[in-house]
Short mmCIF file of C-alpha atoms in Angstrom, two decimals:
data_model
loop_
_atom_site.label_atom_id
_atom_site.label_comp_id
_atom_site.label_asym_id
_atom_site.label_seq_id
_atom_site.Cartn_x
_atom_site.Cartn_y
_atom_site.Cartn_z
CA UNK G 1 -102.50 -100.20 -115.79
CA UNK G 2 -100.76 -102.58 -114.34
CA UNK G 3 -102.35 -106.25 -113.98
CA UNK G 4 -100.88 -108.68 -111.41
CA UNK G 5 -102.29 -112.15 -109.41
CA UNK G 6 -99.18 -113.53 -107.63
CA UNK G 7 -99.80 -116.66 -105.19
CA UNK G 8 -97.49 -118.41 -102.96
CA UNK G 9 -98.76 -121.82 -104.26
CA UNK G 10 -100.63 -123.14 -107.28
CA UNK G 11 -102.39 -126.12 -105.14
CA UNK G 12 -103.75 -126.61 -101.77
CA UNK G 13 -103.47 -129.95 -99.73
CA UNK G 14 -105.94 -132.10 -100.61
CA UNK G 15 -106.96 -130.01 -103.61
CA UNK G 16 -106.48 -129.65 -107.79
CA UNK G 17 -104.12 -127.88 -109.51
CA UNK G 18 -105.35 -124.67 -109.28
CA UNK G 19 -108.48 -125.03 -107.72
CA UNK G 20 -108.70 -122.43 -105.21
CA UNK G 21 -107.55 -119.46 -107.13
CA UNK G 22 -110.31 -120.59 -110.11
CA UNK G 23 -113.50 -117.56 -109.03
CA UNK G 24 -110.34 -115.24 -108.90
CA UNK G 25 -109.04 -116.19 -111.94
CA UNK G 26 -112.31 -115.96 -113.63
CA UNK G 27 -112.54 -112.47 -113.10
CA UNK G 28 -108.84 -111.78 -113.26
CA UNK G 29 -108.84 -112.92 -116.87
CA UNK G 30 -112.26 -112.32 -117.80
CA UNK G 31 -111.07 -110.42 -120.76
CA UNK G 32 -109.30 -113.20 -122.89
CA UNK G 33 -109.96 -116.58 -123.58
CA UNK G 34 -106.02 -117.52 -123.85
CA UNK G 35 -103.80 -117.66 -121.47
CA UNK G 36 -100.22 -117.98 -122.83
CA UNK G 37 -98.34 -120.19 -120.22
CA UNK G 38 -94.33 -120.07 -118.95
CA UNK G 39 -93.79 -123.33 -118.56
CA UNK G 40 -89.72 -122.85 -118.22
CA UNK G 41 -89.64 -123.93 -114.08
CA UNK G 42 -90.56 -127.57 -114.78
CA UNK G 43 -91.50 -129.07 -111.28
CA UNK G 44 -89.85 -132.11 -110.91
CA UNK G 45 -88.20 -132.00 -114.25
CA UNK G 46 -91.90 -132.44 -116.05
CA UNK G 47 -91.26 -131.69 -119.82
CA UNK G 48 -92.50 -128.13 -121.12
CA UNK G 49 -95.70 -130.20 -123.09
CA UNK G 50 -96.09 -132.25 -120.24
CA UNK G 51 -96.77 -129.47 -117.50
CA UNK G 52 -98.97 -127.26 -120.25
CA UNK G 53 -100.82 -129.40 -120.45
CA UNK G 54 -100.95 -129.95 -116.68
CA UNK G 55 -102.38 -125.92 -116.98
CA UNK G 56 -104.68 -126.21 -119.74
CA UNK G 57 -106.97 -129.18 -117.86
CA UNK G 58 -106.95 -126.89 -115.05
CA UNK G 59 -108.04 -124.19 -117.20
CA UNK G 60 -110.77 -125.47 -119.00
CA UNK G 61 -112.95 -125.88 -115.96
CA UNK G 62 -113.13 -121.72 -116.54
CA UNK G 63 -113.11 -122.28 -120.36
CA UNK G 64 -109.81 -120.67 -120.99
CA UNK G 65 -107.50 -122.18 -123.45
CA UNK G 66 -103.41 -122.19 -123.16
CA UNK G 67 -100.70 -122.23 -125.08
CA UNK G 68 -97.20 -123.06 -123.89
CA UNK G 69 -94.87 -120.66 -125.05
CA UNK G 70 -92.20 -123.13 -125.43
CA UNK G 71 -94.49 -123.89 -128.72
CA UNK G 72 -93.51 -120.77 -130.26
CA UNK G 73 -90.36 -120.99 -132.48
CA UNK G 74 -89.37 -117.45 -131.44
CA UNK G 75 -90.57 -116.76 -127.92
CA UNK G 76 -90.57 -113.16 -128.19
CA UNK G 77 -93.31 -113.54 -131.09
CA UNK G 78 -95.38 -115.30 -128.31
CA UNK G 79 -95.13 -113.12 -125.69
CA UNK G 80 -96.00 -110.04 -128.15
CA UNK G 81 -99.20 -112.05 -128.95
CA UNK G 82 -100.31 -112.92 -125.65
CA UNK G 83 -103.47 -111.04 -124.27
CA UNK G 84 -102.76 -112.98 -120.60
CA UNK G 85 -99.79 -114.69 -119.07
CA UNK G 86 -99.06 -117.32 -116.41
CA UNK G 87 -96.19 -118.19 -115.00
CA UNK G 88 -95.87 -122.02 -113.00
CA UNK G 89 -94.16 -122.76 -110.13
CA UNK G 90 -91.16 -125.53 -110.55
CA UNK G 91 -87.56 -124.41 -109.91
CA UNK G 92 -86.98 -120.37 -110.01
CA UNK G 93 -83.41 -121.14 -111.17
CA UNK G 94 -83.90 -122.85 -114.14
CA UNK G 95 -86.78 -120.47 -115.23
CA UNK G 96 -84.69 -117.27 -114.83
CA UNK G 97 -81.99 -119.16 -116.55
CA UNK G 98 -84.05 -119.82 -119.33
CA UNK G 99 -86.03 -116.42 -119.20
CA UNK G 100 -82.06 -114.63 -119.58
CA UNK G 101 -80.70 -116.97 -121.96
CA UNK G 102 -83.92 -115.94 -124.20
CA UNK G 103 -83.62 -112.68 -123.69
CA UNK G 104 -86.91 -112.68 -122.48
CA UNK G 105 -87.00 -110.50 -119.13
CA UNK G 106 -87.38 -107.19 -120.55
CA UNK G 107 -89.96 -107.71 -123.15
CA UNK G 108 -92.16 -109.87 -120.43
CA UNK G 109 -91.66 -106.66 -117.87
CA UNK G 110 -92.70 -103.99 -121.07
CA UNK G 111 -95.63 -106.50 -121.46
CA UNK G 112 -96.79 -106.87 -118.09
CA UNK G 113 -95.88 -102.64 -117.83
CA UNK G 114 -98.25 -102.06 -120.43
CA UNK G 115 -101.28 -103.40 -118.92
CA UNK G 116 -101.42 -107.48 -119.85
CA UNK G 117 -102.34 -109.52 -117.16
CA UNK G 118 -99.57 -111.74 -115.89
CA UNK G 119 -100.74 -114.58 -113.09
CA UNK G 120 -97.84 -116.03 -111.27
CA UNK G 121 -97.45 -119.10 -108.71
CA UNK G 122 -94.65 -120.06 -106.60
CA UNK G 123 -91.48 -119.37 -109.13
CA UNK G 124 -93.77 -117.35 -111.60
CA UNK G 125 -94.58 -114.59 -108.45
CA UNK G 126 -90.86 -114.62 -107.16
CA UNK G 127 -89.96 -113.27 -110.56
CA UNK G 128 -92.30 -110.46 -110.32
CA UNK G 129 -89.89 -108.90 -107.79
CA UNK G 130 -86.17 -107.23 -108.48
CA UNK G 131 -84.68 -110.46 -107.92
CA UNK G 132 -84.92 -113.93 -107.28
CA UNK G 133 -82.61 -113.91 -104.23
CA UNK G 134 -85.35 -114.51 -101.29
CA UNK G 135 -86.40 -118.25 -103.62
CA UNK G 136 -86.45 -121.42 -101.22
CA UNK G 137 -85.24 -123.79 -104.47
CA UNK G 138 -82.05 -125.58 -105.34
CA UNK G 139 -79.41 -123.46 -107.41
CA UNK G 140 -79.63 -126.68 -109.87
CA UNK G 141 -78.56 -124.64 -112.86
CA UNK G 142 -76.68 -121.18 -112.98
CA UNK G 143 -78.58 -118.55 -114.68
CA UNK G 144 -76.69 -115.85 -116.18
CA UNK G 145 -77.67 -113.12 -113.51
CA UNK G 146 -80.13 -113.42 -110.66
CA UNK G 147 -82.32 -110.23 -111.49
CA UNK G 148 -86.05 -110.84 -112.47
CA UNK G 149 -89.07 -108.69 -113.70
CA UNK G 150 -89.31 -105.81 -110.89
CA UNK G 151 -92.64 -105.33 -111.97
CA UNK G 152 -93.16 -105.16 -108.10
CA UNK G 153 -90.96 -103.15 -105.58
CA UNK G 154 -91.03 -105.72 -103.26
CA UNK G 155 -89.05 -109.69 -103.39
CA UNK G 156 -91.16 -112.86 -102.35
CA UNK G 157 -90.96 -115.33 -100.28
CA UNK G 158 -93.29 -118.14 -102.07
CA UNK G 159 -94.55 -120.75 -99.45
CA UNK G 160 -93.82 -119.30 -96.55
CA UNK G 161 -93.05 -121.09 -93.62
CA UNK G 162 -93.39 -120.36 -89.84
CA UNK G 163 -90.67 -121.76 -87.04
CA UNK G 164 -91.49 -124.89 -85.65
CA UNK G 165 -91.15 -124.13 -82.11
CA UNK G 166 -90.59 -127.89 -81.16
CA UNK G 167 -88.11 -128.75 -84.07
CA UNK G 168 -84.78 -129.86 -82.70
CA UNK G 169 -83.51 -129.65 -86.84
CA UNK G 170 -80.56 -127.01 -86.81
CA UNK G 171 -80.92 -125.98 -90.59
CA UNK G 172 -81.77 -122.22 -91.06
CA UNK G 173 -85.47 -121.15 -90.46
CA UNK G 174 -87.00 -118.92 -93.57
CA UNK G 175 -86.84 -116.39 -91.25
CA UNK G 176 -83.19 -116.57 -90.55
CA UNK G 177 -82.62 -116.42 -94.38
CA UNK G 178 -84.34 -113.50 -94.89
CA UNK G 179 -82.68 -111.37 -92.22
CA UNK G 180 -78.77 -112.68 -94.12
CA UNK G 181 -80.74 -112.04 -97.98
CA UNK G 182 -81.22 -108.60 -95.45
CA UNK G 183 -77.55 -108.03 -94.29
CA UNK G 184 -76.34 -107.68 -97.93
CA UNK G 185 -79.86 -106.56 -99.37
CA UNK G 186 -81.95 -103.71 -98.25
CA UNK G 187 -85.29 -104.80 -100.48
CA UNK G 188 -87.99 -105.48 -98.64
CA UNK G 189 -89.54 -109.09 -98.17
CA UNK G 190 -93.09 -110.17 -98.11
CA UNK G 191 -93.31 -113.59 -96.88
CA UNK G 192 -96.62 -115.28 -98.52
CA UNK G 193 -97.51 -118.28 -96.62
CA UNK G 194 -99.68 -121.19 -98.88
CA UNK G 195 -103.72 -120.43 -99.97
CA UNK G 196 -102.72 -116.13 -99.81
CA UNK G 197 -102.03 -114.32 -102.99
CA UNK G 198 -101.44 -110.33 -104.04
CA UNK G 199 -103.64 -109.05 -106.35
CA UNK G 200 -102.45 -105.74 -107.91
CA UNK G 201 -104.91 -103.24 -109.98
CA UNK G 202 -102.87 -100.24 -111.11
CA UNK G 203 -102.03 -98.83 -107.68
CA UNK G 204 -104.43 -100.71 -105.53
CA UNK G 205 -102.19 -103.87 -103.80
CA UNK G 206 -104.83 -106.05 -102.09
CA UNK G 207 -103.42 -109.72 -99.99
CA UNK G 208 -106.14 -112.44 -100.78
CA UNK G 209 -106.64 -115.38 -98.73
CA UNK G 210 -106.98 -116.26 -95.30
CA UNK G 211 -104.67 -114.14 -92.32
CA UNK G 212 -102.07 -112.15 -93.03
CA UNK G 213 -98.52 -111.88 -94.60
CA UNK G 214 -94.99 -111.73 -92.83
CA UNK G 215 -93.63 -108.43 -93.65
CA UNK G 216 -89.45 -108.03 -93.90
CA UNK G 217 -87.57 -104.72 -93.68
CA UNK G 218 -83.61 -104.58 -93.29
CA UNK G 219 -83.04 -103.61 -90.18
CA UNK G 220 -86.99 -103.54 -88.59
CA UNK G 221 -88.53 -106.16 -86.89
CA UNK G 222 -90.40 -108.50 -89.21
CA UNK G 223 -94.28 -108.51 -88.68
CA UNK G 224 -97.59 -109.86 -89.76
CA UNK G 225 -99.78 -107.75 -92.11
CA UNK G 226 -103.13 -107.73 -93.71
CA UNK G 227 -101.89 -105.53 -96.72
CA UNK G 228 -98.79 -104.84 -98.71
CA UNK G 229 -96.89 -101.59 -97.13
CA UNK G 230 -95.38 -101.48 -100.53
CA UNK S 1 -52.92 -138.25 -98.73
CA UNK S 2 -56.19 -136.07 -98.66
CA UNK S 3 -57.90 -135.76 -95.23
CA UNK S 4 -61.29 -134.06 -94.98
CA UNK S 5 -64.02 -134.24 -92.31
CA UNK S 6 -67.26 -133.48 -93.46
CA UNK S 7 -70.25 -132.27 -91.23
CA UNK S 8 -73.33 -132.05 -91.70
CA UNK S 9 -73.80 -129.28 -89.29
CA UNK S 10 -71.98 -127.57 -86.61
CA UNK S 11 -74.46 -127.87 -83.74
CA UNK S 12 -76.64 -130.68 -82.25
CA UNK S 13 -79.94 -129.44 -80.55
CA UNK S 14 -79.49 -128.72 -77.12
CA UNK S 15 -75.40 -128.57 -77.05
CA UNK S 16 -72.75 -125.90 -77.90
CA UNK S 17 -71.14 -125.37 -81.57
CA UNK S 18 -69.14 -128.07 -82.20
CA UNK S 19 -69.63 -130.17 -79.07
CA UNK S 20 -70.37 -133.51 -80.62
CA UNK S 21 -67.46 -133.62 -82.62
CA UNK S 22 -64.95 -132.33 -80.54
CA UNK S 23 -63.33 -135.94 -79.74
CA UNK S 24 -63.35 -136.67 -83.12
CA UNK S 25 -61.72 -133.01 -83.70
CA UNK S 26 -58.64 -133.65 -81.49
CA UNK S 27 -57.86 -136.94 -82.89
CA UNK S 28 -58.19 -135.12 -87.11
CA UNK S 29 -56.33 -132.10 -85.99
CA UNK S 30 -53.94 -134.01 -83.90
CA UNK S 31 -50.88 -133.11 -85.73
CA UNK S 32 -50.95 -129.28 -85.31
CA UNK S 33 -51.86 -126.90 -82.65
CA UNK S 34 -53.44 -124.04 -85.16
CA UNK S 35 -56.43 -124.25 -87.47
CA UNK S 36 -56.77 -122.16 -90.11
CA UNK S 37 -60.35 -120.70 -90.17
CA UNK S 38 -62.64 -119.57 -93.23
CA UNK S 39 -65.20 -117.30 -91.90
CA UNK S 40 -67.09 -116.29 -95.20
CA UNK S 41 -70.37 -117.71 -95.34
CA UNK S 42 -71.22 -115.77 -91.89
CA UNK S 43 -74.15 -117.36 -90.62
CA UNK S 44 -76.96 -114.84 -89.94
CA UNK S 45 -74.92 -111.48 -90.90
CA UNK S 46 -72.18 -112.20 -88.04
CA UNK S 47 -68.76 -110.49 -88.71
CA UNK S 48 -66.21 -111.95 -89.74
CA UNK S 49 -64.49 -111.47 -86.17
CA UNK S 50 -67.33 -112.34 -84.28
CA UNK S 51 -67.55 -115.75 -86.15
CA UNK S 52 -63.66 -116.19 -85.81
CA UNK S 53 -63.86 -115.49 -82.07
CA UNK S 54 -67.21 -118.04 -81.78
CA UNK S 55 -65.26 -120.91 -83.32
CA UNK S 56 -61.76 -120.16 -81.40
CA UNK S 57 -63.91 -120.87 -78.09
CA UNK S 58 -65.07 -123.81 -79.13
CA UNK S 59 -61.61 -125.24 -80.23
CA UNK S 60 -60.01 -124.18 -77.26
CA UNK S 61 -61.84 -127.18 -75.51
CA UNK S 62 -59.26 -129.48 -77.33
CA UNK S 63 -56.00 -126.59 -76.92
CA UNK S 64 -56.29 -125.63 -80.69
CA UNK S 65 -55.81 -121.88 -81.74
CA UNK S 66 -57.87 -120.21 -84.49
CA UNK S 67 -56.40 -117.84 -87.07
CA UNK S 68 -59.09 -115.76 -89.38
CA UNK S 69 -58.36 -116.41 -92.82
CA UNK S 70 -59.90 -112.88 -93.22
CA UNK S 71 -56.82 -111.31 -91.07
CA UNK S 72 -54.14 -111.41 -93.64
CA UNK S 73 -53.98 -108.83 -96.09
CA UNK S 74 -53.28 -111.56 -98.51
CA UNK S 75 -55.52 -114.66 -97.71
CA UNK S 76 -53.17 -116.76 -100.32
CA UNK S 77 -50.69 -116.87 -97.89
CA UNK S 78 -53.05 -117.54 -95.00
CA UNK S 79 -53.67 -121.02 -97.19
CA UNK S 80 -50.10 -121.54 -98.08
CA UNK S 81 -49.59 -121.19 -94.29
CA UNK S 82 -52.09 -123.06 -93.00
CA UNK S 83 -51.28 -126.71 -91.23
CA UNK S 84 -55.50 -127.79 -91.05
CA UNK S 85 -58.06 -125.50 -92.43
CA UNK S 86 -61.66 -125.05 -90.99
CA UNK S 87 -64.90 -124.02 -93.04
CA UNK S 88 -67.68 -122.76 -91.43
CA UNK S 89 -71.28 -122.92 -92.22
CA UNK S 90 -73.89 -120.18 -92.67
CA UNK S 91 -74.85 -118.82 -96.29
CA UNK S 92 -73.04 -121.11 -99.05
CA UNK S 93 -73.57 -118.45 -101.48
CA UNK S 94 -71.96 -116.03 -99.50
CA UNK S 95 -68.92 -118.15 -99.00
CA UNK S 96 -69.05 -119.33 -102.91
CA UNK S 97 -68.93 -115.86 -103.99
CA UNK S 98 -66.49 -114.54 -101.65
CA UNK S 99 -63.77 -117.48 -102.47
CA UNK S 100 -64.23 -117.01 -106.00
CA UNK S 101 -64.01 -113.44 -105.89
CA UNK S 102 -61.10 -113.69 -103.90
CA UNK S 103 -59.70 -116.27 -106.50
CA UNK S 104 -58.93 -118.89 -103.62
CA UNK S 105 -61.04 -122.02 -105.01
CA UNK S 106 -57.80 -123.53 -107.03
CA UNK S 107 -55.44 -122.67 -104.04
CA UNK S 108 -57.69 -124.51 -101.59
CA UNK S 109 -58.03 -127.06 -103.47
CA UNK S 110 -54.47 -127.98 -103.91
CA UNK S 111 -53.63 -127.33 -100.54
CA UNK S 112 -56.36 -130.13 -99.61
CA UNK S 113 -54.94 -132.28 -102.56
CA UNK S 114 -51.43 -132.07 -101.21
CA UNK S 115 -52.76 -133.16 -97.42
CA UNK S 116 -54.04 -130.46 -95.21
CA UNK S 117 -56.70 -131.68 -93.20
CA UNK S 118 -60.13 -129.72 -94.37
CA UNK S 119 -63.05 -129.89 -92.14
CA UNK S 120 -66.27 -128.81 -93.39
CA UNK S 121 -69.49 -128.04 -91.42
CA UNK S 122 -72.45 -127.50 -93.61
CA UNK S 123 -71.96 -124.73 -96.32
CA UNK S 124 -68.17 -125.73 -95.28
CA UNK S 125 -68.89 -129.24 -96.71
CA UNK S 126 -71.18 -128.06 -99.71
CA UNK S 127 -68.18 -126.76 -101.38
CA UNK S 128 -65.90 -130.09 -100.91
CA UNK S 129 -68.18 -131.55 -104.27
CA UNK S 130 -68.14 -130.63 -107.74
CA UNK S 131 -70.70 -127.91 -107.40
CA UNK S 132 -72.55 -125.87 -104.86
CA UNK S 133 -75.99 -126.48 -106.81
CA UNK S 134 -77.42 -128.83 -103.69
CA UNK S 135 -77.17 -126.52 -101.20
CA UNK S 136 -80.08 -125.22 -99.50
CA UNK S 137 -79.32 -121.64 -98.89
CA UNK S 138 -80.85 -118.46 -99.81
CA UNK S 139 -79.38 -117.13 -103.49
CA UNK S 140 -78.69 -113.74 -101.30
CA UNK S 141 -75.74 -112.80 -103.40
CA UNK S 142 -75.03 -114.12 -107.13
CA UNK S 143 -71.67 -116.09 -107.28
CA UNK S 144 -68.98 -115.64 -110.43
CA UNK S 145 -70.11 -119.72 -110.82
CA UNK S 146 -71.43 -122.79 -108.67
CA UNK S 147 -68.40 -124.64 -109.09
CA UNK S 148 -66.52 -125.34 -105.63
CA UNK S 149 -63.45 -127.64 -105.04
CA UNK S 150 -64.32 -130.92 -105.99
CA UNK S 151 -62.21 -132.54 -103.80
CA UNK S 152 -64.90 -135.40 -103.33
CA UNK S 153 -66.29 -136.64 -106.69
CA UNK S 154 -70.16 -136.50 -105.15
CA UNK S 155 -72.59 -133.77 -104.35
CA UNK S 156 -73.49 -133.02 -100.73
CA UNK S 157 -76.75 -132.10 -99.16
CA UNK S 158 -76.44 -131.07 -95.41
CA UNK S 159 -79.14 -130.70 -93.06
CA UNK S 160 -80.47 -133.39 -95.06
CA UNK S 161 -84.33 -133.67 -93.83
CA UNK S 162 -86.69 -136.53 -94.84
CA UNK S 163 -90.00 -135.54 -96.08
CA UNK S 164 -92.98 -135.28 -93.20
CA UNK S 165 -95.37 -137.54 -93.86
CA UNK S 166 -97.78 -135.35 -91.85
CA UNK S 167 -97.09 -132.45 -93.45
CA UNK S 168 -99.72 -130.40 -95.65
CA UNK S 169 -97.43 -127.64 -97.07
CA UNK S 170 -96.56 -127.49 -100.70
CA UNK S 171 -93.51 -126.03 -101.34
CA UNK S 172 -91.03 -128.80 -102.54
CA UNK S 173 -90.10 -131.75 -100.34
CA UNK S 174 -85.78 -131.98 -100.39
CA UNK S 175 -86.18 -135.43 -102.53
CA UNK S 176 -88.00 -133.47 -105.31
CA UNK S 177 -85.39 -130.85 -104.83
CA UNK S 178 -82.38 -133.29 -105.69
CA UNK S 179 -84.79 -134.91 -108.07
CA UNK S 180 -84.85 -131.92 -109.84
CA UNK S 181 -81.00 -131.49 -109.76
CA UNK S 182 -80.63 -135.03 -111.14
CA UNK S 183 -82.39 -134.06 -114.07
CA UNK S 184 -80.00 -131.91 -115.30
CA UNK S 185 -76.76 -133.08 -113.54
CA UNK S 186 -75.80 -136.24 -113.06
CA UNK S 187 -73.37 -136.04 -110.09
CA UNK S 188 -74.54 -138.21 -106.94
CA UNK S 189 -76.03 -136.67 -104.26
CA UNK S 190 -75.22 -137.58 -100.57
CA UNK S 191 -78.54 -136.54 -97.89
CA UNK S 192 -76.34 -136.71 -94.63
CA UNK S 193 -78.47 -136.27 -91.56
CA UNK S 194 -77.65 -133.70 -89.05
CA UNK S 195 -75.11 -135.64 -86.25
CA UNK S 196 -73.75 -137.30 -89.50
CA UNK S 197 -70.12 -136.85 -91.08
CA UNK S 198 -67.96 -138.09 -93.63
CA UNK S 199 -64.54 -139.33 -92.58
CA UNK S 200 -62.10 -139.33 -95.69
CA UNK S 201 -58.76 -140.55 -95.19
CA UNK S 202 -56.74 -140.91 -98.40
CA UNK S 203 -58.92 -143.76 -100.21
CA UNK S 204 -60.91 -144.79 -97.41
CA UNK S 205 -64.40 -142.98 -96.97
CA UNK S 206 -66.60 -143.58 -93.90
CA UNK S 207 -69.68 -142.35 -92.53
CA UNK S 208 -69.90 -141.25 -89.22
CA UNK S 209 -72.22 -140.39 -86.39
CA UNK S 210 -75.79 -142.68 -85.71
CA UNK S 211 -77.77 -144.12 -88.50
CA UNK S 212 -77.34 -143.85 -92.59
CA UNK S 213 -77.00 -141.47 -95.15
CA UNK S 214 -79.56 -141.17 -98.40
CA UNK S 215 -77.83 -141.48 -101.09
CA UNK S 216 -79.39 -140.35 -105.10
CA UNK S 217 -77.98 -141.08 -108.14
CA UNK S 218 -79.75 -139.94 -110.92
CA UNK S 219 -82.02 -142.46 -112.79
CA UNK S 220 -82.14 -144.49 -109.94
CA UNK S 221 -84.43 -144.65 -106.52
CA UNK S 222 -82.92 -143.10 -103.72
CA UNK S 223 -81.45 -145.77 -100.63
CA UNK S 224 -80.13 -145.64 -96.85
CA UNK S 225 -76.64 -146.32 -96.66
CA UNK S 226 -74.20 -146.91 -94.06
CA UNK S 227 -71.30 -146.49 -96.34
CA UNK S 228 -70.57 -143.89 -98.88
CA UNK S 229 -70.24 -145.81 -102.31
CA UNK S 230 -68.39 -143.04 -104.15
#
């Protein structure tokens, strides 16, 4: 059965790493007391050790210990031996990159398809869906194909943002980019604005957090949701 | 002598597409009475026609005719035919893929080499640097490669948007975004503010429009500039 928690954000304003999502996270991986960490999206260029271990302070206020699986000298052994999984946030482009180049994407989707929990924030939930082509980051590296995990049917929109109806700034709105990702795309969108996350138990897709989600369809009106039509 | 015009967008709040620069337009394009137009990156979905026929209004304000570059059956000939060449904004990716695909990056660039005045408005001026990996579009279609013309030895980030000091959202300010880039390219970045352009005539680079530009280098803390000092 199928085990997902994927957030918009790791960290509220004003707030630790990881410090809202802790209750949910106690439960989520109340099984385990390892949580084998992604750290491949390096926010601001933070080394791999660096931004573990980042994670692992966060996560021993729930007593759950993590290792990096940039520590493994063959990846694939880590992810085989991992009884959870998290994902960070940081730029999606360099973690697909590095997710493709180590041949990495299909045994993480068999893993996560055979029941082990996988937690996602930011760039670790985008990569849940079939692609990474609704991200908000910088192409700073090019990864050898765009597709992700399609453990979900649906792409993300991590931090979702709103129109500011009194900015005079003429750069595209989110919402603009999703209806062009939408002229060339038909998969649908679910834009997750900061402190919601999707928990997913098997069949049952729940949003968490406060209000609702902006829901994208090609061609249909986008609109605000408390669930996941998906 | 290379001549290029680079904008950082198309529009200023409040006026029509391409009214601030119109003066500056007639004096760049003075030498021809037809612009050669490259319609690709199709801001919000629009046709290819339907963007054409957008920009032709607005250069008919300064007696300038538009030709599609998507019109001839052959669009190497449309560049070996063209006296001044236009690039429109919209989704960089888009435009990336489709002048790769269509194996026009080398011919471009040697037609801009040998003299043709290129203007640029946003995705239009992404692609003058080295690389389209400062962007900030949506990844909405995957590209045969980031490289674009390189007919400026420096990075460009349009719409470039200082942080809000206000704000309380998470997702990743633009400075950490080109932080990020730096640490794993080292080409300079140029922020250029919306009503900003770049003026390039042979050796002489100036920057246009009110105020400075940000300028990052990597290793080094970003700084206004009035000049561009690549």
């Amino acid at each position: 059965m199928k085990k997902l928690l994927l957030a918009s954000t790791s960290t509220l304003f004003g707030q630790s790493y990881l410090e809202y999502l802790l209750t949910e996270l106690t439960t989520f991986f109340s099984h385990t007391d390892t949580v084998t960490f992604i750290p491949y999206a390096r926010p601001g260029g933070i080394s791999h050790d660096n931004y573990t271990e980042l994670v692992a302070m966060a996560f021993s206020k729930i007593d759950k210990k993590v290792v990096g699986l940039h520590t493994y000298q063959n990846p694939l052994v880590g992810i085989a031996k991992a009884d959870a999984l998290y994902t960070g946030g940081g730029n999606t482009f360099l973690l697909v990159q590095q997710l493709h180049r180590l041949e990495l994407m299909q045994p993480l989707k068999q893993k996560i398809g055979s029941g082990t929990p996988y937690f996602g924030t930011s760039a670790g939930s985008n990569i849940a869906g079939p692609s990474m082509k609704t991200t908000n980051d910088m192409p700073i590296v090019y990864p050898s194909s765009f597709d992700t995990l399609g453990v979900v049917d649906f792409n993300l929109n991590p931090h979702y943002l709103d129109p500011d109806p009194n900015s005079t700034h003429k750069g595209e709105t989110r919402e603009t980019r999703i209806r062009e990702f939408h002229s060339v795309d038909p998969t649908p969108v679910v834009g997750l604005r900061e402190g919601n996350y999707i928990l997913i138990n098997g069949k049952q897709t729940t949003l968490k957090g406060s209000g609702t989600a902006r829901i994208f369809e090609a061609g249909k009106t986008p609109f605000e949701s408390l669930q996941i039509p998906f």
